[in-house]
Amino acid sequence: MSSAIPVQSAPDNDTVLVVDFGAQYAQLIARRVREARVYSEIVPSSMPVAEMLAKNPKAIILSGGPSSVYEEGAPQLDRAIFEAGVPVFGMCYGFQLMAKTLGGTVDNTGSREYGRTPLTVSRPGSTLFEGVPAQHSVWMSHGDACSAAPEGFTVTASTDVVPVAAFENDEARLYGVQYHPEVLHSDHGQQILEHFLYRGAGLAPTWTTGSVVEEQVALIRAQVGTKRAICGLSGGVDSAVAAALVNKAIGEQLTCVYVDHGLMRKGETEQVEKDFVAATGVQLKVVDAAERFLNALKGVTDPEEKRKIIGREFIRVFEQAQAEIIAEAGEHGESVDFLVQGTLYPDVVESGGGTGTANIKSHHNVGGLPEDLQFQLVEPLRKLFKDEVRMVGQELGLPEEIVQRQPFPGPGLGIRIVGEVTRERLDLLRDADAIVREELTAAGLDREIWQCPVVLLADVRSVGVQGDGRTYGHPIVLRPVSSEDAMTADWSRLPYDVLARISTRITNEVRDVNRVVVDVTSKPPGTIEWE
């Protein structure tokens, strides 16, 4: 993967907008554009075209979607978007909508195409298909089909079922394909997308990790000025990279606050205090707030309520740290007005922000923030996916132990206990989690899986037999997953011998656990975390 990283804002005429028509692949399209070293951001199809054009995009991509262009209530698009002089590339539903809007013919013939489908390129030297084999497979998912291209368009590809599987209009700089070039199942899909970006839209591949760091440092300095900031440091990749980036921008104006909320895994507090400070030289303030968080979570079982409580208590602790830092600075010290967070793009999307999507779950740093927040937020990673954050961390010189650390949620083990969070249950889960991490590391699997949440089903018990006696213990769930960015994920196929060692050790060494199960659900339909 190339070093393509977006930032919170882009220079004029350097943005590609991905218009989301409810596609499962909208985020993937944005990622593929970024892999081509071009900045992109997603906007909902409900956004008025005037607002889209006000963003001054250099190109626009229309995503796929589940609707038929003819069904009642299906997303539509103002014809003005095709007449604004901005290059447009339609994919699947976006392709059909372009065809229909501009006077082409889209039919509901009943002939459907799903999955890998042979494509025949009829104009091998075209803008999109230059250098691409005349016969290759693409990923189709449609019921309607385009039978006639709009006036001024040249048909450049077809299938056995669809006479117009791609068309191009170089004069108007409008292009479209019936299939999904963004998915790996489409041969040469990334090449087709890059042909649109570089040849059709005339964009240059200039976004790199170095340019992102430079851009963000400038933005942070402009936002913070001479004021001071604190950063909620969790020890995870996101907050570590955010802290290192802000530290590079404002240096001693930043104080990192590590809140030991009692929900961390074994050894993580010690790792933060030693490794991160040594790597970055940041000022670190450690706050022991375990009792506070446990009291606030007492009796709470609803996962959304847990997240909101944890988010609220984080902020209250930061406010307390803010007062202490101000007091330590004395009367001539600058005020602490800013809070740095490692918020990522998937956090924003899943919390219902960014594209007008539904709230899947409130992330403690997005939907869980209190309304009376006393800080201005600094979120330099808000437009980034996880693997892009890792590349920024590498650019900043952070050690591999931090950059390649498996994702761990800000609410910690509080959302890996299904049921009430208590000190005893946390200790039990910490022991089980430590065993899983030890065995995965010993098997050399740390870099092969995205993460492996270990979940305690605290309100569930099952009958077992241990030491010739009946037991009535809790199940532990292993959730090993593979992913690129946490927007989608598949369960990791761990070797049976590794699973056997993990199960044996947990049931032998962890009290009150007599059963270990593996979650084999992809995302969607399940999320990576259980709560």
Coordinates of C-alpha atoms in Angstrom, one line a residue:
M1 CA 0.0 0.0 0.0
S2 CA 1.3 3.4 -0.9
S3 CA 1.8 6.2 1.7
A4 CA -1.5 8.0 0.9
I5 CA -2.8 9.8 4.0
P6 CA -5.6 12.5 4.1
V7 CA -5.7 15.4 6.5
Q8 CA -8.5 17.4 8.1
S9 CA -8.5 19.9 5.4
A10 CA -7.0 19.9 1.9
P11 CA -5.7 22.7 -0.3
D12 CA -8.2 24.2 -2.8
N13 CA -8.8 22.0 -5.8
D14 CA -7.2 19.0 -4.2
T15 CA -10.2 17.1 -2.9
V16 CA -12.1 14.1 -4.4
L17 CA -15.6 13.8 -3.1
V18 CA -17.1 10.3 -2.8
V19 CA -20.9 10.7 -2.9
D20 CA -22.4 7.9 -0.8
F21 CA -25.7 6.4 -2.1
G22 CA -25.9 3.9 0.8
A23 CA -23.2 1.7 -0.6
Q24 CA -21.5 -0.9 1.6
Y25 CA -18.2 0.1 -0.2
A26 CA -18.3 3.9 0.1
Q27 CA -15.5 3.9 2.7
L28 CA -13.5 1.5 0.6
I29 CA -13.8 3.8 -2.4
A30 CA -12.3 6.7 -0.3
R31 CA -9.5 4.4 0.8
R32 CA -8.7 3.4 -2.7
V33 CA -8.5 7.0 -3.8
R34 CA -6.1 7.7 -0.9
E35 CA -4.0 4.7 -1.8
A36 CA -3.6 6.5 -5.1
R37 CA -2.1 9.4 -3.1
V38 CA -5.0 11.7 -3.6
Y39 CA -7.1 13.2 -0.8
S40 CA -10.7 12.1 -0.6
E41 CA -13.7 12.6 1.7
I42 CA -17.2 11.1 1.8
V43 CA -20.4 13.1 1.5
P44 CA -24.0 11.9 1.7
S45 CA -26.1 11.8 -1.5
S46 CA -28.6 14.0 0.4
M47 CA -26.2 16.9 0.4
P48 CA -27.3 19.6 -2.1
V49 CA -25.1 19.7 -5.2
A50 CA -24.4 23.4 -4.5
E51 CA -22.8 22.4 -1.2
M52 CA -20.8 19.7 -2.8
L53 CA -19.5 22.2 -5.4
A54 CA -18.8 24.7 -2.7
K55 CA -16.1 22.3 -1.4
N56 CA -14.3 23.0 -4.7
P57 CA -13.7 19.4 -5.5
K58 CA -11.2 18.4 -8.2
A59 CA -13.2 15.3 -9.0
I60 CA -16.4 13.5 -7.8
I61 CA -17.0 9.8 -7.6
L62 CA -20.6 8.4 -7.3
S63 CA -20.8 5.2 -5.3
G64 CA -22.9 2.2 -5.7
G65 CA -26.0 1.6 -3.7
P66 CA -28.8 -0.9 -2.9
S67 CA -31.6 0.9 -4.8
S68 CA -32.9 0.7 -8.3
V69 CA -32.8 4.1 -10.1
Y70 CA -36.5 3.7 -10.8
E71 CA -37.9 2.7 -7.4
E72 CA -39.9 5.2 -5.4
G73 CA -37.7 7.1 -3.0
A74 CA -34.4 6.0 -4.6
P75 CA -31.6 8.6 -4.2
Q76 CA -31.4 11.0 -7.1
L77 CA -28.8 13.7 -8.1
D78 CA -29.2 17.1 -9.6
R79 CA -28.2 17.2 -13.3
A80 CA -26.1 20.3 -12.4
I81 CA -23.4 18.1 -11.0
F82 CA -22.6 16.8 -14.5
E83 CA -22.7 20.3 -16.0
A84 CA -20.3 22.0 -13.5
G85 CA -17.1 21.1 -15.3
V86 CA -15.9 18.8 -12.5
P87 CA -14.8 15.3 -13.6
V88 CA -17.3 12.6 -12.4
F89 CA -16.9 8.9 -12.2
G90 CA -20.0 6.7 -11.6
M91 CA -19.8 3.2 -10.2
C92 CA -22.7 0.7 -10.2
Y93 CA -25.7 2.7 -9.0
G94 CA -23.8 5.9 -9.6
F95 CA -23.1 4.8 -13.2
Q96 CA -26.8 4.0 -13.8
L97 CA -27.9 7.3 -12.2
M98 CA -25.5 9.2 -14.5
A99 CA -26.8 7.3 -17.5
K100 CA -30.5 7.9 -16.6
T101 CA -30.0 11.6 -15.7
L102 CA -28.2 12.4 -18.9
G103 CA -30.7 10.7 -21.2
G104 CA -29.3 7.2 -21.5
T105 CA -31.4 4.1 -21.1
V106 CA -31.4 1.9 -17.9
D107 CA -33.7 -1.1 -18.0
N108 CA -34.9 -3.5 -15.3
T109 CA -34.6 -6.6 -17.6
G110 CA -34.6 -9.2 -14.8
S111 CA -31.1 -10.3 -16.0
R112 CA -29.0 -9.9 -12.9
E113 CA -25.2 -10.1 -12.4
Y114 CA -23.6 -10.9 -9.0
G115 CA -20.1 -11.7 -8.2
R116 CA -17.1 -12.2 -10.6
T117 CA -18.1 -11.6 -14.2
P118 CA -16.1 -11.6 -17.4
L119 CA -15.8 -8.1 -18.9
T120 CA -15.0 -7.3 -22.6
V121 CA -13.2 -4.0 -23.3
S122 CA -14.2 -2.7 -26.7
R123 CA -12.0 0.4 -26.6
P124 CA -8.6 -0.8 -25.2
G125 CA -7.0 2.6 -25.7
S126 CA -9.6 4.6 -23.9
T127 CA -9.0 6.9 -20.9
L128 CA -10.1 4.2 -18.4
F129 CA -8.9 1.1 -20.1
E130 CA -5.5 2.1 -21.6
G131 CA -3.1 -0.8 -20.9
V132 CA -5.8 -3.1 -19.4
P133 CA -6.4 -6.5 -20.9
A134 CA -9.4 -6.7 -23.3
Q135 CA -10.8 -9.6 -21.3
H136 CA -10.7 -9.7 -17.5
S137 CA -13.0 -10.3 -14.5
V138 CA -14.9 -7.7 -12.5
W139 CA -17.2 -7.7 -9.5
M140 CA -20.8 -7.1 -10.4
S141 CA -23.8 -6.5 -8.1
H142 CA -26.8 -5.2 -10.0
G143 CA -30.3 -5.9 -11.3
D144 CA -30.9 -3.0 -13.6
A145 CA -28.7 -2.6 -16.7
C146 CA -27.7 0.2 -19.0
S147 CA -28.7 -0.6 -22.6
A148 CA -27.9 2.8 -24.3
A149 CA -25.3 5.4 -23.3
P150 CA -26.3 9.1 -23.2
E151 CA -25.5 11.2 -26.2
G152 CA -21.8 12.1 -26.5
F153 CA -20.6 9.0 -24.6
T154 CA -18.6 6.2 -26.1
V155 CA -19.3 2.6 -24.9
T156 CA -16.0 1.1 -23.8
A157 CA -16.9 -2.2 -22.2
S158 CA -19.7 -4.8 -22.1
T159 CA -20.6 -8.2 -20.6
D160 CA -22.7 -11.1 -21.9
V161 CA -25.7 -9.6 -20.1
V162 CA -25.0 -5.9 -20.1
P163 CA -24.4 -4.1 -23.5
V164 CA -23.1 -1.0 -21.7
A165 CA -20.9 -1.9 -18.8
A166 CA -18.7 1.2 -19.2
F167 CA -18.9 4.5 -21.0
E168 CA -16.7 7.6 -21.3
N169 CA -17.1 11.2 -22.4
D170 CA -13.6 12.8 -22.5
E171 CA -14.9 16.2 -23.7
A172 CA -17.2 16.5 -20.6
R173 CA -14.8 14.4 -18.4
L174 CA -17.6 12.1 -17.4
Y175 CA -16.9 8.4 -16.9
G176 CA -18.7 5.3 -15.5
V177 CA -18.6 1.6 -15.0
Q178 CA -21.3 -0.8 -14.1
Y179 CA -19.1 -2.8 -11.7
H180 CA -17.2 -2.2 -8.5
P181 CA -13.5 -1.4 -9.3
E182 CA -12.8 -0.6 -5.7
V183 CA -13.1 -4.2 -4.5
L184 CA -10.1 -6.6 -4.7
H185 CA -12.3 -9.1 -6.7
S186 CA -12.3 -6.7 -9.7
D187 CA -9.1 -7.3 -11.8
H188 CA -7.3 -4.1 -12.5
G189 CA -9.8 -2.1 -10.5
Q190 CA -7.2 0.1 -8.8
Q191 CA -5.7 0.8 -12.2
I192 CA -9.1 1.9 -13.6
L193 CA -9.6 4.2 -10.7
E194 CA -6.2 5.7 -11.0
H195 CA -6.8 6.2 -14.7
F196 CA -9.8 8.3 -13.9
L197 CA -7.9 10.3 -11.2
Y198 CA -4.7 10.9 -13.2
R199 CA -5.9 10.9 -16.8
G200 CA -9.5 11.8 -16.6
A201 CA -9.4 14.3 -13.8
G202 CA -5.7 15.4 -14.2
L203 CA -4.8 14.9 -10.6
A204 CA -1.3 14.4 -9.4
P205 CA -0.4 11.8 -6.7
T206 CA 1.0 14.2 -4.2
W207 CA -0.4 13.1 -0.8
T208 CA 2.3 11.4 1.3
T209 CA 2.8 10.8 5.0
G210 CA 5.4 13.6 5.0
S211 CA 3.0 16.2 3.5
V212 CA 0.3 15.1 6.0
V213 CA 2.6 15.6 9.0
E214 CA 3.6 19.1 7.7
E215 CA 0.0 20.0 7.0
Q216 CA -1.3 18.9 10.4
V217 CA 1.6 20.6 12.3
A218 CA 0.6 23.8 10.6
L219 CA -3.1 23.3 11.4
I220 CA -2.4 22.5 15.0
R221 CA -0.2 25.5 15.5
A222 CA -2.8 27.8 13.9
Q223 CA -5.6 26.3 16.1
V224 CA -3.7 26.2 19.5
G225 CA -1.6 29.3 19.1
T226 CA 0.2 30.1 22.4
K227 CA -2.4 28.3 24.6
R228 CA -1.8 24.9 26.2
A229 CA -3.3 21.6 25.5
I230 CA -3.8 18.3 27.2
C231 CA -4.0 14.9 25.5
G232 CA -5.9 11.9 26.7
L233 CA -3.3 9.2 26.3
S234 CA -4.6 5.6 26.5
G235 CA -1.5 3.8 25.4
G236 CA -3.1 2.8 22.1
V237 CA -2.0 3.6 18.6
D238 CA -4.5 6.4 18.0
S239 CA -3.8 8.5 21.0
A240 CA -0.1 7.8 20.8
V241 CA 0.1 9.1 17.2
A242 CA -2.2 12.1 18.0
A243 CA 0.0 13.0 21.0
A244 CA 3.2 12.7 19.0
L245 CA 1.8 14.8 16.2
V246 CA 0.6 17.6 18.5
N247 CA 3.9 17.4 20.5
K248 CA 5.8 18.0 17.3
A249 CA 3.6 21.0 16.6
I250 CA 3.6 22.7 20.0
G251 CA 6.2 20.9 22.1
E252 CA 6.1 22.0 25.8
Q253 CA 2.6 23.5 25.4
L254 CA 1.3 19.9 25.5
T255 CA 0.8 17.8 28.6
C256 CA -0.3 14.2 28.1
V257 CA -2.7 12.9 30.7
Y258 CA -2.9 9.1 31.2
V259 CA -6.0 8.2 33.1
D260 CA -5.7 4.8 34.8
H261 CA -9.4 4.1 34.9
G262 CA -8.9 0.6 36.1
L263 CA -10.2 -0.8 32.8
M264 CA -6.8 -1.5 31.2
R265 CA -5.1 -4.8 30.5
K266 CA -2.2 -6.2 32.4
G267 CA 1.0 -4.2 32.1
E268 CA -0.4 -1.4 30.0
T269 CA -0.1 1.4 32.5
E270 CA 3.6 0.5 33.0
Q271 CA 4.1 0.5 29.2
V272 CA 2.7 3.9 28.8
E273 CA 4.7 5.4 31.6
K274 CA 8.0 4.0 30.3
D275 CA 7.9 3.3 26.6
F276 CA 5.9 6.3 25.2
V277 CA 7.6 8.9 27.3
A278 CA 11.0 7.5 26.2
A279 CA 10.0 7.6 22.6
T280 CA 8.5 11.1 22.4
G281 CA 9.8 13.1 25.4
V282 CA 6.3 14.3 26.2
Q283 CA 5.3 15.7 29.6
L284 CA 3.1 13.0 31.2
K285 CA 0.7 13.3 34.1
V286 CA -0.7 10.0 35.4
V287 CA -4.1 10.1 37.2
D288 CA -5.3 7.1 39.2
A289 CA -9.1 7.2 38.7
A290 CA -9.9 3.5 39.0
E291 CA -12.2 3.9 42.0
R292 CA -14.1 6.8 40.3
F293 CA -14.8 4.8 37.2
L294 CA -15.9 1.7 39.0
N295 CA -18.3 3.7 41.2
A296 CA -19.8 5.4 38.1
L297 CA -20.3 2.0 36.4
K298 CA -21.8 0.3 39.3
G299 CA -25.0 -1.5 38.4
V300 CA -24.8 -0.5 34.7
T301 CA -25.2 -3.2 32.1
D302 CA -26.4 -1.3 29.0
P303 CA -23.4 -0.9 26.6
E304 CA -24.4 2.5 25.3
E305 CA -24.8 3.8 28.9
K306 CA -21.4 2.3 29.7
R307 CA -19.7 4.2 26.8
K308 CA -21.4 7.4 27.7
I309 CA -20.4 7.1 31.4
I310 CA -16.8 6.3 30.5
G311 CA -16.7 9.3 28.1
R312 CA -18.2 11.6 30.7
E313 CA -15.8 10.5 33.4
F314 CA -12.8 10.9 31.1
I315 CA -13.7 14.5 30.5
R316 CA -14.3 15.2 34.2
V317 CA -10.9 13.7 35.0
F318 CA -9.3 15.8 32.2
E319 CA -11.0 18.9 33.7
Q320 CA -9.5 18.1 37.1
A321 CA -6.1 17.6 35.4
Q322 CA -6.6 20.9 33.6
A323 CA -7.1 22.7 36.9
E324 CA -4.0 21.1 38.4
I325 CA -1.8 22.0 35.4
I326 CA -3.0 25.6 35.5
A327 CA -2.3 25.8 39.2
E328 CA 1.2 24.3 38.6
A329 CA 1.9 26.9 35.8
G330 CA 1.2 29.8 38.2
E331 CA -0.6 33.1 37.5
H332 CA 1.6 33.9 34.4
G333 CA 1.0 30.5 32.7
E334 CA -1.1 30.1 29.6
S335 CA -4.6 28.6 30.1
V336 CA -5.3 25.0 29.0
D337 CA -8.1 25.4 26.5
F338 CA -7.6 22.4 24.2
L339 CA -8.1 18.6 24.5
V340 CA -6.3 16.4 22.0
Q341 CA -8.1 13.1 21.1
G342 CA -7.1 10.2 18.8
T343 CA -10.5 10.2 17.1
L344 CA -10.5 8.2 13.8
Y345 CA -12.8 8.3 10.8
P346 CA -14.4 5.0 11.6
D347 CA -15.3 6.4 15.1
V348 CA -17.1 9.3 13.4
V349 CA -18.9 7.1 10.9
E350 CA -20.1 4.6 13.4
S351 CA -21.3 7.3 15.8
G352 CA -23.6 8.6 13.0
G353 CA -21.3 11.5 11.8
G354 CA -19.7 12.4 8.6
T355 CA -22.1 10.9 6.0
G356 CA -25.5 11.1 7.5
T357 CA -25.4 7.4 8.5
A358 CA -27.1 5.7 11.4
N359 CA -25.6 5.6 14.9
I360 CA -24.2 2.1 15.2
K361 CA -22.7 2.7 18.6
S362 CA -21.4 5.8 20.4
H363 CA -17.7 5.9 20.6
H364 CA -16.6 7.4 24.0
N365 CA -14.7 10.2 22.2
V366 CA -17.5 11.1 19.8
G367 CA -21.1 10.3 20.8
G368 CA -20.2 9.8 24.4
L369 CA -18.8 13.4 25.1
P370 CA -20.8 15.5 27.6
E371 CA -22.7 18.5 26.3
D372 CA -21.0 20.9 28.8
L373 CA -17.5 20.1 27.4
Q374 CA -15.1 22.8 28.6
F375 CA -12.4 22.2 26.0
Q376 CA -11.9 22.9 22.3
L377 CA -11.1 19.6 20.6
V378 CA -7.9 19.0 18.6
E379 CA -8.4 15.9 16.5
P380 CA -5.6 15.6 13.9
L381 CA -6.5 12.0 13.0
R382 CA -10.3 12.5 12.5
K383 CA -10.2 11.8 8.8
L384 CA -7.8 8.8 8.9
F385 CA -8.3 5.1 8.9
K386 CA -6.2 2.9 11.2
D387 CA -3.5 1.8 8.8
E388 CA -3.0 5.4 7.7
V389 CA -2.5 6.4 11.4
R390 CA 0.2 3.7 11.7
M391 CA 2.0 5.2 8.7
V392 CA 1.9 8.7 10.2
G393 CA 3.3 7.1 13.4
Q394 CA 6.2 5.6 11.5
E395 CA 6.8 9.0 9.8
L396 CA 7.0 10.6 13.3
G397 CA 9.6 8.0 14.4
L398 CA 7.5 6.1 16.9
P399 CA 8.8 2.6 17.8
E400 CA 7.2 -0.5 16.3
E401 CA 6.0 -1.6 19.7
I402 CA 3.6 1.4 19.7
V403 CA 2.8 1.8 16.0
Q404 CA 2.0 -1.9 15.4
R405 CA 0.1 -2.4 18.7
Q406 CA -3.2 -4.1 18.2
P407 CA -6.2 -1.7 18.5
F408 CA -7.6 -1.4 22.0
P409 CA -10.8 0.6 22.7
G410 CA -10.7 3.7 24.8
P411 CA -13.4 2.4 27.2
G412 CA -11.0 -0.5 27.8
L413 CA -12.3 -3.8 29.3
G414 CA -15.4 -2.0 30.4
I415 CA -17.0 -2.8 27.0
R416 CA -15.5 -6.4 27.0
I417 CA -17.5 -7.4 30.0
V418 CA -21.1 -8.2 28.9
G419 CA -22.8 -7.3 32.1
E420 CA -22.0 -5.1 35.1
V421 CA -18.3 -4.1 35.5
T422 CA -16.8 -5.0 38.8
R423 CA -13.3 -5.2 40.1
E424 CA -13.5 -9.0 40.4
R425 CA -14.7 -9.4 36.8
L426 CA -12.0 -7.1 35.6
D427 CA -9.3 -9.1 37.3
L428 CA -10.7 -12.3 35.8
L429 CA -10.8 -10.9 32.3
R430 CA -7.3 -9.4 32.6
D431 CA -5.9 -12.8 33.4
A432 CA -7.7 -14.4 30.4
D433 CA -6.6 -11.6 28.1
A434 CA -3.0 -11.9 29.2
I435 CA -3.0 -15.6 28.3
V436 CA -4.4 -14.9 24.8
R437 CA -1.8 -12.2 24.1
E438 CA 1.0 -14.4 25.3
E439 CA 0.0 -17.4 23.2
L440 CA -0.6 -15.3 20.0
T441 CA 2.8 -13.7 20.4
A442 CA 4.5 -17.1 21.0
A443 CA 2.8 -18.4 17.8
G444 CA 4.1 -15.4 15.8
L445 CA 0.5 -14.3 15.0
D446 CA 0.6 -10.7 16.2
R447 CA 1.0 -9.2 12.7
E448 CA -1.4 -11.7 11.0
I449 CA -4.5 -10.6 12.9
W450 CA -5.9 -7.1 13.3
Q451 CA -6.9 -7.6 16.9
C452 CA -8.3 -10.3 19.3
P453 CA -10.8 -8.9 21.8
V454 CA -11.3 -11.2 24.7
V455 CA -14.8 -11.0 26.1
L456 CA -16.3 -12.1 29.4
L457 CA -19.9 -13.1 29.4
A458 CA -20.4 -12.0 33.0
D459 CA -24.1 -12.6 33.1
V460 CA -23.9 -16.1 31.5
R461 CA -22.9 -19.3 33.2
S462 CA -22.6 -22.8 32.0
V463 CA -22.2 -26.2 33.6
G464 CA -18.8 -27.8 33.4
V465 CA -16.7 -30.5 35.1
Q466 CA -13.3 -29.7 36.6
G467 CA -11.4 -31.9 39.0
D468 CA -14.1 -34.5 38.9
G469 CA -16.6 -32.0 40.2
R470 CA -19.4 -29.9 38.8
T471 CA -18.7 -26.3 38.0
Y472 CA -20.9 -23.4 37.1
G473 CA -18.6 -20.9 35.4
H474 CA -18.5 -18.1 32.9
P475 CA -17.7 -18.4 29.2
I476 CA -14.8 -16.5 27.6
V477 CA -15.2 -15.4 24.0
L478 CA -12.2 -15.0 21.6
R479 CA -12.8 -12.5 18.8
P480 CA -9.8 -12.7 16.5
V481 CA -10.4 -10.6 13.4
S482 CA -8.6 -9.4 10.3
S483 CA -9.2 -6.0 8.8
E484 CA -7.6 -3.0 7.1
D485 CA -9.4 -0.2 8.8
A486 CA -12.1 -1.6 11.1
M487 CA -14.9 -0.5 8.8
T488 CA -15.2 -4.1 7.7
A489 CA -13.6 -7.2 9.2
D490 CA -13.5 -11.0 8.9
W491 CA -12.8 -13.5 11.6
S492 CA -9.2 -14.8 11.6
R493 CA -8.7 -18.5 11.1
L494 CA -6.3 -19.3 14.0
P495 CA -4.5 -22.6 14.0
Y496 CA -6.3 -25.3 16.0
D497 CA -3.3 -26.0 18.1
V498 CA -3.1 -22.3 19.2
L499 CA -6.7 -22.3 20.1
A500 CA -6.3 -25.5 22.0
R501 CA -3.4 -24.1 24.1
I502 CA -5.4 -20.9 24.8
S503 CA -8.5 -22.8 25.9
T504 CA -6.5 -25.2 28.1
R505 CA -4.6 -22.4 29.8
I506 CA -7.6 -20.2 30.4
T507 CA -9.8 -23.0 31.9
N508 CA -6.9 -24.2 34.0
E509 CA -5.5 -20.9 35.2
V510 CA -8.4 -18.5 35.3
R511 CA -10.9 -18.9 38.2
D512 CA -14.6 -19.2 37.5
V513 CA -14.1 -19.9 33.7
N514 CA -15.0 -23.3 32.4
R515 CA -15.6 -22.7 28.7
V516 CA -13.8 -20.9 25.9
V517 CA -15.6 -20.1 22.6
V518 CA -14.6 -18.4 19.3
D519 CA -16.7 -15.8 17.6
V520 CA -16.7 -16.5 13.8
T521 CA -18.9 -13.5 12.7
S522 CA -17.7 -11.0 10.1
K523 CA -18.3 -7.3 10.2
P524 CA -21.0 -6.7 9.0
P525 CA -23.2 -8.1 10.5
G526 CA -21.4 -8.0 13.8
T527 CA -19.2 -5.2 15.1
I528 CA -15.6 -6.0 16.2
E529 CA -16.3 -5.3 19.9
W530 CA -19.3 -6.9 21.5
E531 CA -20.4 -3.7 23.2

